[in-house]
Amino acid sequence: MTTPGGASRVVLDRRTRVLRRGGVVRVLGGDPVTLVTPSPAVAALLDGGAIPTGTTAGAALARALTDRGMAHPEVGGPDARVLTTVAVVIPVHDDADGVAAVVDALGSELARGLRVVVVDDGSTVPLAAPFRHTQPPPAQPPPTQPPPTLPPPACAVRVVRHDDPRGPAAARNTGTAVALSGGADVVVYLDADVIPEPGWLEPLLTHLDDPRVAAVAPRIVAAAPGRFWVRGYETARSALDMGHEPARVRPRTRVAYVPSAALAVRPDRLPPAPDGSGRGPFDERLRVAEDVDLCWRTDRAGALIRYEPSSRVAHRHRTTVAPLLVRRAFYGTGAAPLADRHGAAVAPAVAAPWSLAVALGFWSGTPVGLLVAAGASARAWSRTRALTGDDRAAAGLVLRGSVASVRQLPEALLRPYWPLTALALLSTAHSRSPVARGLRRRVAAAAVAEGLWHWWAAREPGRAPVDEPLGHVILHRLDDLAYGVGVWRSAWAARSVGALRPELKR
């Protein structure tokens, strides 16, 4: 039995609950929520909140929980391993300074045998090789410290070029092929606008020691954190930052995908691209969302993808409004191609009948609506209690689902469906009827409330939000408008409403 992430123990996710009743121990959690009932002998391993993997029983329980997102491998340790079978691939178009900065930051890894493949994707001025580690060593290092890292040999960094821009997917495929031909087993994709932080690589490689893991992503944080306006918003809620908690990456979960701006993979465990090119794992027909497509194809093929926030790389976030919104709209244009490939996984809103009743009843603001919401919640609690056998656990699940549905409704109306919301508001703009006035008030209240929730939920436990609320709410609303524009553009280009179709679950 292999241990998850090669770790000596795994730690329960903070949302996981160990239920004990009548001598039976069950574990409730994961994403989506599942219930696991270990044998009494194995259940004893749950007493400490962390499960050692040194025994066959411990490894089996750890595997069962981590594969369901109910626990996460505890990884880390000193950066000591030789890196001769690890290659970093940097796709780049017109950013030679960024590539030089990335190579400079990889000085210690290059000294341990890491190789770098730079793929110049049709830059206006061809990139010159080699890039050098330019940070000067200290003049007189203390005798107790190791000698300063020397510049890597020129052969450690190789540049290959596409004469014309072919897109990031093609650039990464080219870099992957070059890395594999050079003997690499592990490929780490780093964009030219990220800088790895110290200790970033070892946690990723430890996860890849698990033969079931095909890819693992670090957390992408702000290179220049801020508190106000765009800098503050990007620090708190960058589209590349998947948060402070580890996760198994799967569609329709808390971490549905990870960006390829920083991603470590075992190429031999990834599914081939469906474009038929055979050149690498990325679908070269996609100029956007190629990383989402890779994540979802890998999950469908049965391999695991993990998100490991203890590994961090810093990203040069955008600092003005226009570039931020242009980029968000660009991300939105990936919706239709993803819907064509992955169907309902792209649905902009997913709800069960009971949760939809809760959301509609709550936002109606009427006594009847609130009564309907309460009744739907009570019925859901009764059914969940019958499954879990635990009143508190059932109440917690229903509360979490209710809150999520109450938030999802305005989120959907103000993000992918905002043109429809705007049309409804415009059609009632001059109406003085109670229904029209109520609609306007509720949309305004939802826009503010959902924005404040978005601001507050970005904080780490025990800490205040990193940015101020007013600018965050304004930028969040603009962010949603821009993304929605991209989604509708993609739907129009594809002549398909697949990316706009919600899903109602049982």
Short mmCIF file of C-alpha atoms in Angstrom, two decimals:
data_model
loop_
_atom_site.label_atom_id
_atom_site.label_comp_id
_atom_site.label_asym_id
_atom_site.label_seq_id
_atom_site.Cartn_x
_atom_site.Cartn_y
_atom_site.Cartn_z
CA MET A 1 0.00 0.00 0.00
CA THR A 2 1.53 3.31 -1.07
CA THR A 3 1.35 6.23 1.33
CA PRO A 4 -0.35 9.42 0.12
CA GLY A 5 2.25 11.96 -0.90
CA GLY A 6 5.03 9.82 0.55
CA ALA A 7 4.10 11.38 3.91
CA SER A 8 4.62 9.78 7.32
CA ARG A 9 1.16 10.90 8.36
CA VAL A 10 -1.95 12.62 7.04
CA VAL A 11 -3.98 15.32 8.81
CA LEU A 12 -7.76 15.54 8.78
CA ASP A 13 -9.28 18.41 6.86
CA ARG A 14 -10.77 21.02 9.16
CA ARG A 15 -14.24 20.27 7.75
CA THR A 16 -13.98 16.54 8.43
CA ARG A 17 -15.95 15.22 11.39
CA VAL A 18 -15.36 11.96 13.28
CA LEU A 19 -18.76 10.70 14.43
CA ARG A 20 -18.96 8.23 17.32
CA ARG A 21 -22.24 6.63 18.23
CA GLY A 22 -23.10 3.25 19.71
CA GLY A 23 -19.53 2.04 19.44
CA VAL A 24 -19.45 2.76 15.71
CA VAL A 25 -16.99 5.32 14.35
CA ARG A 26 -17.66 7.06 11.06
CA VAL A 27 -15.85 9.82 9.23
CA LEU A 28 -17.90 12.52 7.50
CA GLY A 29 -16.37 15.03 5.13
CA GLY A 30 -14.68 15.46 1.81
CA ASP A 31 -15.67 17.33 -1.28
CA PRO A 32 -18.25 16.19 -2.27
CA VAL A 33 -19.30 15.09 1.20
CA THR A 34 -19.05 11.35 1.83
CA LEU A 35 -19.29 9.00 4.81
CA VAL A 36 -16.59 6.42 5.60
CA THR A 37 -16.99 3.70 8.23
CA PRO A 38 -13.62 2.16 9.15
CA SER A 39 -13.32 -1.07 11.11
CA PRO A 40 -13.06 -0.71 14.91
CA ALA A 41 -9.35 -1.58 14.87
CA VAL A 42 -8.57 1.02 12.21
CA ALA A 43 -10.86 3.62 13.78
CA ALA A 44 -8.51 3.87 16.75
CA LEU A 45 -6.03 5.62 14.45
CA LEU A 46 -8.41 8.60 14.27
CA ASP A 47 -8.07 9.53 17.94
CA GLY A 48 -5.30 12.08 17.46
CA GLY A 49 -6.59 13.92 14.39
CA ALA A 50 -3.52 12.82 12.44
CA ILE A 51 -3.16 9.34 10.98
CA PRO A 52 0.28 7.69 10.85
CA THR A 53 0.96 5.84 7.62
CA GLY A 54 3.68 3.51 8.88
CA THR A 55 1.39 0.48 9.13
CA THR A 56 -0.67 -1.27 6.49
CA ALA A 57 -3.90 -0.26 8.25
CA GLY A 58 -2.76 3.33 8.64
CA ALA A 59 -1.70 3.60 5.01
CA ALA A 60 -5.04 2.13 3.85
CA LEU A 61 -7.08 4.55 6.00
CA ALA A 62 -4.91 7.48 4.96
CA ARG A 63 -5.39 6.57 1.31
CA ALA A 64 -9.16 6.25 1.69
CA LEU A 65 -9.46 9.66 3.37
CA THR A 66 -7.02 11.62 1.21
CA ASP A 67 -8.51 10.27 -2.02
CA ARG A 68 -11.86 11.67 -0.87
CA GLY A 69 -10.46 15.03 0.23
CA MET A 70 -11.17 14.22 3.90
CA ALA A 71 -7.50 14.41 4.89
CA HIS A 72 -4.28 15.73 3.40
CA PRO A 73 -0.69 14.47 3.41
CA GLU A 74 1.66 16.32 5.73
CA VAL A 75 4.63 17.16 3.52
CA GLY A 76 7.76 19.22 3.86
CA GLY A 77 11.34 18.83 4.92
CA PRO A 78 14.69 20.23 3.85
CA ASP A 79 15.54 20.68 0.19
CA ALA A 80 18.18 18.00 0.02
CA ARG A 81 17.43 15.68 -2.89
CA VAL A 82 19.35 15.65 -6.14
CA LEU A 83 17.34 17.21 -8.97
CA THR A 84 18.94 15.74 -12.07
CA THR A 85 15.62 14.22 -13.17
CA VAL A 86 13.63 17.41 -12.61
CA ALA A 87 13.23 20.09 -15.28
CA VAL A 88 11.54 23.48 -15.13
CA VAL A 89 9.75 24.58 -18.31
CA ILE A 90 9.24 28.34 -18.76
CA PRO A 91 6.96 29.35 -21.65
CA VAL A 92 7.47 32.99 -22.57
CA HIS A 93 6.49 35.61 -25.10
CA ASP A 94 8.29 38.98 -24.96
CA ASP A 95 9.42 38.82 -21.32
CA ALA A 96 13.17 38.19 -21.26
CA ASP A 97 13.54 40.04 -17.94
CA GLY A 98 10.94 37.78 -16.36
CA VAL A 99 12.75 34.65 -17.51
CA ALA A 100 16.04 35.99 -16.16
CA ALA A 101 14.38 36.65 -12.79
CA VAL A 102 12.95 33.11 -12.63
CA VAL A 103 16.29 31.53 -13.52
CA ASP A 104 17.98 33.75 -10.96
CA ALA A 105 15.55 32.55 -8.27
CA LEU A 106 16.33 28.91 -9.17
CA GLY A 107 20.00 29.25 -8.28
CA SER A 108 20.03 26.72 -5.40
CA GLU A 109 17.99 24.19 -7.39
CA LEU A 110 20.26 24.55 -10.42
CA ALA A 111 23.22 23.81 -8.17
CA ARG A 112 21.55 20.48 -7.26
CA GLY A 113 21.14 19.40 -10.85
CA LEU A 114 17.88 21.03 -11.94
CA ARG A 115 17.62 21.89 -15.61
CA VAL A 116 15.60 24.67 -17.22
CA VAL A 117 13.95 24.67 -20.63
CA VAL A 118 12.88 28.11 -21.83
CA VAL A 119 10.38 28.02 -24.69
CA ASP A 120 10.44 31.29 -26.60
CA ASP A 121 6.97 31.36 -28.13
CA GLY A 122 7.61 33.71 -31.03
CA SER A 123 8.95 36.69 -29.07
CA THR A 124 9.45 39.81 -31.16
CA VAL A 125 13.12 39.81 -30.16
CA PRO A 126 14.39 36.21 -29.90
CA LEU A 127 15.61 35.33 -26.42
CA ALA A 128 19.33 34.87 -26.04
CA ALA A 129 20.90 31.99 -24.13
CA PRO A 130 22.19 31.25 -21.61
CA PHE A 131 20.48 32.92 -18.65
CA ARG A 132 22.68 33.20 -15.63
CA HIS A 133 22.16 33.23 -11.89
CA THR A 134 23.32 36.78 -11.23
CA GLN A 135 22.81 37.28 -7.50
CA PRO A 136 26.24 38.12 -6.04
CA PRO A 137 27.42 35.99 -3.11
CA PRO A 138 28.14 37.68 0.25
CA ALA A 139 31.59 39.19 0.44
CA GLN A 140 32.62 37.24 3.57
CA PRO A 141 30.14 34.49 4.39
CA PRO A 142 30.19 33.23 7.97
CA PRO A 143 32.22 30.04 8.27
CA THR A 144 29.23 28.09 9.64
CA GLN A 145 27.20 28.65 6.47
CA PRO A 146 27.57 26.70 3.22
CA PRO A 147 29.44 28.44 0.41
CA PRO A 148 27.35 30.70 -1.80
CA THR A 149 25.64 29.15 -4.81
CA LEU A 150 27.71 29.56 -7.93
CA PRO A 151 26.23 30.46 -11.31
CA PRO A 152 24.91 27.33 -13.03
CA PRO A 153 26.68 26.01 -16.08
CA ALA A 154 25.35 27.25 -19.38
CA CYS A 155 24.12 23.76 -20.30
CA ALA A 156 21.69 23.81 -17.32
CA VAL A 157 19.50 26.32 -19.19
CA ARG A 158 18.35 25.62 -22.72
CA VAL A 159 16.30 27.88 -24.98
CA VAL A 160 14.09 26.55 -27.78
CA ARG A 161 12.04 28.79 -30.03
CA HIS A 162 8.79 28.83 -31.94
CA ASP A 163 9.21 31.18 -34.88
CA ASP A 164 5.56 32.22 -34.55
CA PRO A 165 3.44 32.42 -31.38
CA ARG A 166 1.55 29.15 -30.93
CA GLY A 167 0.10 29.76 -27.49
CA PRO A 168 0.95 28.62 -23.96
CA ALA A 169 -0.32 25.05 -24.44
CA ALA A 170 1.97 24.47 -27.43
CA ALA A 171 4.90 26.12 -25.63
CA ARG A 172 4.48 23.87 -22.60
CA ASN A 173 4.18 20.80 -24.82
CA THR A 174 7.40 21.70 -26.61
CA GLY A 175 9.18 22.25 -23.31
CA THR A 176 7.86 18.95 -21.97
CA ALA A 177 9.19 17.04 -24.97
CA VAL A 178 12.61 18.66 -24.64
CA ALA A 179 12.73 17.96 -20.91
CA LEU A 180 11.77 14.31 -21.34
CA SER A 181 14.33 13.82 -24.09
CA GLY A 182 16.92 15.10 -21.62
CA GLY A 183 16.05 12.46 -19.04
CA ALA A 184 13.58 14.33 -16.83
CA ASP A 185 10.89 12.40 -14.93
CA VAL A 186 9.29 15.46 -13.33
CA VAL A 187 8.41 18.65 -15.21
CA VAL A 188 7.60 21.87 -13.37
CA TYR A 189 5.85 24.58 -15.37
CA LEU A 190 6.65 28.11 -14.24
CA ASP A 191 5.45 31.19 -16.10
CA ALA A 192 7.88 34.04 -16.61
CA ASP A 193 5.94 36.28 -14.20
CA VAL A 194 6.31 34.04 -11.12
CA ILE A 195 9.17 33.76 -8.65
CA PRO A 196 9.51 30.63 -6.48
CA GLU A 197 9.91 31.26 -2.75
CA PRO A 198 12.48 29.35 -0.66
CA GLY A 199 11.46 25.78 0.11
CA TRP A 200 8.90 25.66 -2.71
CA LEU A 201 10.01 22.53 -4.54
CA GLU A 202 10.38 19.79 -1.92
CA PRO A 203 6.66 19.65 -0.94
CA LEU A 204 5.71 19.27 -4.60
CA LEU A 205 8.19 16.47 -5.21
CA THR A 206 7.07 14.70 -2.04
CA HIS A 207 3.50 14.60 -3.37
CA LEU A 208 4.75 13.24 -6.68
CA ASP A 209 6.46 10.39 -4.80
CA ASP A 210 2.94 9.00 -4.53
CA PRO A 211 2.49 6.90 -7.72
CA ARG A 212 -1.18 7.88 -7.94
CA VAL A 213 -0.45 11.64 -8.07
CA ALA A 214 0.02 13.04 -11.57
CA ALA A 215 0.27 16.74 -10.72
CA VAL A 216 0.55 19.07 -7.76
CA ALA A 217 0.33 22.85 -7.61
CA PRO A 218 1.78 25.36 -5.15
CA ARG A 219 -0.03 28.39 -3.84
CA ILE A 220 0.42 31.49 -6.01
CA VAL A 221 0.66 34.64 -3.91
CA ALA A 222 1.32 38.30 -4.62
CA ALA A 223 4.94 39.26 -5.30
CA ALA A 224 4.19 42.79 -4.07
CA PRO A 225 1.29 42.51 -1.58
CA GLY A 226 -0.95 45.52 -1.01
CA ARG A 227 -3.98 46.58 0.96
CA PHE A 228 -5.76 49.14 -1.19
CA TRP A 229 -7.58 49.11 -4.52
CA VAL A 230 -6.29 46.78 -7.26
CA ARG A 231 -3.14 45.72 -5.45
CA GLY A 232 -5.14 44.88 -2.34
CA TYR A 233 -7.85 43.07 -4.31
CA GLU A 234 -5.33 40.94 -6.19
CA THR A 235 -3.51 40.16 -2.95
CA ALA A 236 -6.75 38.95 -1.39
CA ARG A 237 -8.46 37.31 -4.36
CA SER A 238 -6.14 36.71 -7.28
CA ALA A 239 -7.65 34.36 -9.85
CA LEU A 240 -4.47 32.29 -9.54
CA ASP A 241 -4.58 31.92 -5.74
CA MET A 242 -6.48 28.79 -4.69
CA GLY A 243 -6.37 29.65 -0.99
CA HIS A 244 -4.56 28.67 2.18
CA GLU A 245 -5.89 25.12 2.62
CA PRO A 246 -4.67 21.95 0.89
CA ALA A 247 -7.06 20.04 -1.32
CA ARG A 248 -7.54 17.27 -3.77
CA VAL A 249 -8.31 18.98 -7.07
CA ARG A 250 -11.54 17.87 -8.73
CA PRO A 251 -14.34 19.49 -10.75
CA ARG A 252 -17.13 21.04 -8.67
CA THR A 253 -15.14 21.06 -5.46
CA ARG A 254 -13.60 23.84 -3.39
CA VAL A 255 -10.49 23.69 -5.61
CA ALA A 256 -11.88 22.71 -8.99
CA TYR A 257 -8.63 23.25 -10.90
CA VAL A 258 -5.15 24.66 -10.47
CA PRO A 259 -3.41 27.08 -12.85
CA SER A 260 -0.47 25.97 -14.95
CA ALA A 261 1.35 29.22 -14.12
CA ALA A 262 3.04 27.03 -11.48
CA LEU A 263 2.44 23.29 -11.71
CA ALA A 264 4.59 20.20 -11.13
CA VAL A 265 3.68 17.07 -13.09
CA ARG A 266 4.74 13.54 -13.88
CA PRO A 267 4.13 13.57 -17.65
CA ASP A 268 3.96 9.78 -17.80
CA ARG A 269 0.88 9.88 -15.53
CA LEU A 270 -1.01 12.51 -17.52
CA PRO A 271 -3.54 11.63 -20.23
CA PRO A 272 -2.59 12.54 -23.80
CA ALA A 273 -4.10 15.67 -25.27
CA PRO A 274 -7.29 15.01 -27.27
CA ASP A 275 -6.14 17.17 -30.18
CA GLY A 276 -4.40 14.16 -31.73
CA SER A 277 -1.06 15.94 -32.02
CA GLY A 278 0.73 13.59 -29.64
CA ARG A 279 3.07 16.44 -28.74
CA GLY A 280 2.26 16.63 -25.03
CA PRO A 281 -0.41 16.75 -22.33
CA PHE A 282 -1.93 20.16 -23.18
CA ASP A 283 -4.60 20.63 -25.85
CA GLU A 284 -2.96 23.03 -28.28
CA ARG A 285 -6.32 24.08 -29.72
CA LEU A 286 -6.99 25.98 -26.48
CA ARG A 287 -5.45 29.42 -25.99
CA VAL A 288 -7.19 29.83 -22.62
CA ALA A 289 -8.33 27.36 -19.92
CA GLU A 290 -5.89 24.73 -21.18
CA ASP A 291 -4.89 24.14 -17.56
CA VAL A 292 -8.50 23.58 -16.47
CA ASP A 293 -8.95 21.11 -19.32
CA LEU A 294 -5.80 19.23 -18.31
CA CYS A 295 -6.90 19.02 -14.67
CA TRP A 296 -10.32 17.66 -15.54
CA ARG A 297 -9.03 15.16 -18.08
CA THR A 298 -6.46 13.93 -15.56
CA ASP A 299 -9.12 13.48 -12.88
CA ARG A 300 -11.37 11.64 -15.34
CA ALA A 301 -8.48 9.32 -16.20
CA GLY A 302 -8.24 8.30 -12.53
CA ALA A 303 -5.03 10.07 -11.52
CA LEU A 304 -4.84 12.50 -8.60
CA ILE A 305 -4.05 16.21 -8.58
CA ARG A 306 -3.22 17.91 -5.32
CA TYR A 307 -3.00 21.52 -4.20
CA GLU A 308 -0.26 22.21 -1.67
CA PRO A 309 -0.28 25.74 -0.20
CA SER A 310 2.80 25.16 1.95
CA SER A 311 4.71 25.53 -1.33
CA ARG A 312 4.52 29.11 -2.54
CA VAL A 313 5.48 31.05 -5.63
CA ALA A 314 5.05 34.80 -6.00
CA HIS A 315 3.28 36.28 -9.01
CA ARG A 316 3.50 39.76 -10.50
CA HIS A 317 -0.15 40.68 -10.19
CA ARG A 318 -1.77 43.43 -12.23
CA THR A 319 -1.94 46.76 -10.42
CA THR A 320 -4.39 48.82 -12.51
CA VAL A 321 -8.05 48.28 -13.29
CA ALA A 322 -8.03 47.94 -17.10
CA PRO A 323 -5.46 45.10 -17.34
CA LEU A 324 -7.19 43.30 -14.48
CA LEU A 325 -10.60 43.38 -16.19
CA VAL A 326 -9.20 42.52 -19.62
CA ARG A 327 -7.56 39.45 -18.13
CA ARG A 328 -10.74 38.40 -16.32
CA ALA A 329 -12.74 38.72 -19.54
CA PHE A 330 -10.11 36.62 -21.30
CA TYR A 331 -10.51 33.89 -18.66
CA GLY A 332 -14.25 33.94 -19.27
CA THR A 333 -13.78 33.12 -22.95
CA GLY A 334 -12.65 29.64 -21.94
CA ALA A 335 -16.14 28.71 -20.74
CA ALA A 336 -17.64 27.52 -24.03
CA PRO A 337 -14.65 25.37 -25.10
CA LEU A 338 -14.67 23.77 -21.65
CA ALA A 339 -18.41 23.15 -21.83
CA ASP A 340 -17.92 21.47 -25.21
CA ARG A 341 -15.28 19.14 -23.70
CA HIS A 342 -16.56 18.61 -20.16
CA GLY A 343 -20.28 19.29 -20.26
CA ALA A 344 -22.02 20.02 -16.97
CA ALA A 345 -18.72 20.41 -15.08
CA VAL A 346 -18.75 24.00 -16.36
CA ALA A 347 -22.31 24.75 -15.22
CA PRO A 348 -22.32 28.30 -13.77
CA ALA A 349 -24.85 27.29 -11.10
CA VAL A 350 -25.54 23.91 -9.52
CA ALA A 351 -28.37 23.35 -7.05
CA ALA A 352 -30.57 20.68 -5.57
CA PRO A 353 -34.31 21.41 -5.30
CA TRP A 354 -34.11 21.94 -1.54
CA SER A 355 -31.15 24.33 -1.75
CA LEU A 356 -32.78 26.29 -4.58
CA ALA A 357 -35.90 26.62 -2.45
CA VAL A 358 -33.77 27.91 0.43
CA ALA A 359 -32.06 30.50 -1.78
CA LEU A 360 -35.24 31.73 -3.45
CA GLY A 361 -37.11 31.83 -0.15
CA PHE A 362 -34.34 33.74 1.60
CA TRP A 363 -33.87 36.35 -1.10
CA SER A 364 -37.61 36.83 -1.50
CA GLY A 365 -37.58 38.52 1.90
CA THR A 366 -41.24 37.61 2.39
CA PRO A 367 -42.74 35.65 5.30
CA VAL A 368 -43.97 32.98 2.91
CA GLY A 369 -40.57 32.71 1.25
CA LEU A 370 -38.75 32.44 4.56
CA LEU A 371 -41.21 29.77 5.67
CA VAL A 372 -40.51 27.81 2.47
CA ALA A 373 -36.75 28.13 3.09
CA ALA A 374 -37.14 26.90 6.66
CA GLY A 375 -39.27 23.96 5.54
CA ALA A 376 -36.78 22.96 2.84
CA SER A 377 -33.92 23.13 5.35
CA ALA A 378 -35.84 21.05 7.87
CA ARG A 379 -36.59 18.38 5.28
CA ALA A 380 -32.94 18.31 4.19
CA TRP A 381 -31.85 18.00 7.84
CA SER A 382 -34.21 15.09 8.40
CA ARG A 383 -32.90 13.21 5.38
CA THR A 384 -29.26 13.97 6.23
CA ARG A 385 -29.76 12.89 9.84
CA ALA A 386 -31.10 9.55 8.65
CA LEU A 387 -27.89 9.03 6.69
CA THR A 388 -25.40 10.22 9.30
CA GLY A 389 -27.20 9.26 12.51
CA ASP A 390 -25.91 12.45 14.09
CA ASP A 391 -28.06 15.52 14.75
CA ARG A 392 -25.20 18.03 14.96
CA ALA A 393 -23.36 16.73 11.92
CA ALA A 394 -26.58 16.80 9.88
CA ALA A 395 -27.31 20.35 11.04
CA GLY A 396 -23.78 21.43 10.12
CA LEU A 397 -24.05 19.97 6.63
CA VAL A 398 -27.43 21.53 5.97
CA LEU A 399 -26.26 24.88 7.30
CA ARG A 400 -23.19 24.78 5.07
CA GLY A 401 -25.29 23.85 2.05
CA SER A 402 -27.89 26.53 2.82
CA VAL A 403 -25.28 29.27 3.15
CA ALA A 404 -23.65 28.16 -0.09
CA SER A 405 -26.96 28.22 -1.97
CA VAL A 406 -27.94 31.62 -0.53
CA ARG A 407 -24.65 33.00 -1.77
CA GLN A 408 -24.64 31.16 -5.10
CA LEU A 409 -27.88 32.73 -6.32
CA PRO A 410 -26.66 36.37 -6.37
CA GLU A 411 -23.23 35.17 -7.44
CA ALA A 412 -24.79 33.57 -10.53
CA LEU A 413 -27.12 36.50 -11.26
CA LEU A 414 -24.26 39.01 -11.01
CA ARG A 415 -21.53 37.02 -12.77
CA PRO A 416 -22.46 34.74 -15.70
CA TYR A 417 -26.09 35.87 -15.86
CA TRP A 418 -25.58 39.57 -15.26
CA PRO A 419 -26.83 40.58 -18.75
CA LEU A 420 -30.16 38.94 -17.94
CA THR A 421 -30.24 40.63 -14.55
CA ALA A 422 -29.46 43.99 -16.15
CA LEU A 423 -32.20 43.46 -18.73
CA ALA A 424 -34.71 42.73 -15.96
CA LEU A 425 -33.69 45.86 -14.07
CA LEU A 426 -33.85 48.05 -17.18
CA SER A 427 -37.30 46.76 -18.07
CA THR A 428 -38.57 47.78 -14.63
CA ALA A 429 -36.51 50.95 -14.24
CA HIS A 430 -39.53 53.28 -14.50
CA SER A 431 -42.00 51.04 -12.74
CA ARG A 432 -43.23 52.03 -9.30
CA SER A 433 -44.92 48.75 -8.57
CA PRO A 434 -44.01 47.01 -5.30
CA VAL A 435 -42.64 44.03 -7.25
CA ALA A 436 -40.30 46.21 -9.35
CA ARG A 437 -39.12 48.22 -6.34
CA GLY A 438 -38.56 45.00 -4.40
CA LEU A 439 -36.53 43.53 -7.25
CA ARG A 440 -34.26 46.58 -7.41
CA ARG A 441 -33.75 46.62 -3.65
CA ARG A 442 -32.94 42.93 -3.50
CA VAL A 443 -30.45 43.07 -6.37
CA ALA A 444 -28.70 46.03 -4.75
CA ALA A 445 -28.64 44.31 -1.36
CA ALA A 446 -27.35 41.09 -2.92
CA ALA A 447 -24.60 42.92 -4.81
CA VAL A 448 -23.32 44.46 -1.59
CA ALA A 449 -23.86 41.44 0.65
CA GLU A 450 -22.23 38.95 -1.72
CA GLY A 451 -19.32 41.34 -2.24
CA LEU A 452 -18.76 41.67 1.51
CA TRP A 453 -18.95 37.91 1.88
CA HIS A 454 -16.37 37.53 -0.88
CA TRP A 455 -14.13 40.00 0.98
CA TRP A 456 -14.55 38.35 4.38
CA ALA A 457 -14.21 34.75 3.15
CA ALA A 458 -10.80 35.46 1.60
CA ARG A 459 -9.17 35.92 4.99
CA GLU A 460 -7.15 33.21 6.70
CA PRO A 461 -8.53 31.81 9.98
CA GLY A 462 -7.81 34.04 12.93
CA ARG A 463 -6.77 36.98 10.77
CA ALA A 464 -8.47 40.06 9.42
CA PRO A 465 -8.98 40.43 5.65
CA VAL A 466 -5.86 41.70 3.91
CA ASP A 467 -7.60 44.49 2.00
CA GLU A 468 -10.25 47.11 2.73
CA PRO A 469 -13.90 46.28 1.99
CA LEU A 470 -15.09 49.22 -0.15
CA GLY A 471 -12.54 48.84 -2.92
CA HIS A 472 -12.88 45.06 -2.76
CA VAL A 473 -16.64 45.11 -3.29
CA ILE A 474 -16.40 47.58 -6.20
CA LEU A 475 -13.63 45.61 -7.92
CA HIS A 476 -15.39 42.32 -7.27
CA ARG A 477 -18.50 43.57 -9.04
CA LEU A 478 -16.40 44.84 -11.99
CA ASP A 479 -14.50 41.54 -12.00
CA ASP A 480 -17.77 39.63 -12.29
CA LEU A 481 -19.02 41.88 -15.09
CA ALA A 482 -15.81 41.37 -17.06
CA TYR A 483 -15.81 37.62 -16.57
CA GLY A 484 -19.47 37.44 -17.61
CA VAL A 485 -18.67 39.35 -20.80
CA GLY A 486 -16.06 36.73 -21.61
CA VAL A 487 -18.49 33.87 -20.96
CA TRP A 488 -21.14 35.38 -23.27
CA ARG A 489 -18.54 36.11 -25.96
CA SER A 490 -17.44 32.48 -25.87
CA ALA A 491 -21.04 31.26 -26.01
CA TRP A 492 -21.72 33.50 -29.02
CA ALA A 493 -18.55 32.37 -30.80
CA ALA A 494 -19.42 28.71 -30.22
CA ARG A 495 -23.11 29.26 -31.03
CA SER A 496 -23.84 27.22 -27.92
CA VAL A 497 -25.46 27.90 -24.54
CA GLY A 498 -23.65 25.00 -22.88
CA ALA A 499 -21.50 27.34 -20.81
CA LEU A 500 -24.62 29.13 -19.54
CA ARG A 501 -26.77 26.12 -18.72
CA PRO A 502 -27.34 25.60 -14.97
CA GLU A 503 -27.76 22.15 -13.47
CA LEU A 504 -30.42 21.02 -11.06
CA LYS A 505 -29.38 17.96 -9.07
CA ARG A 506 -31.57 15.58 -7.13
#
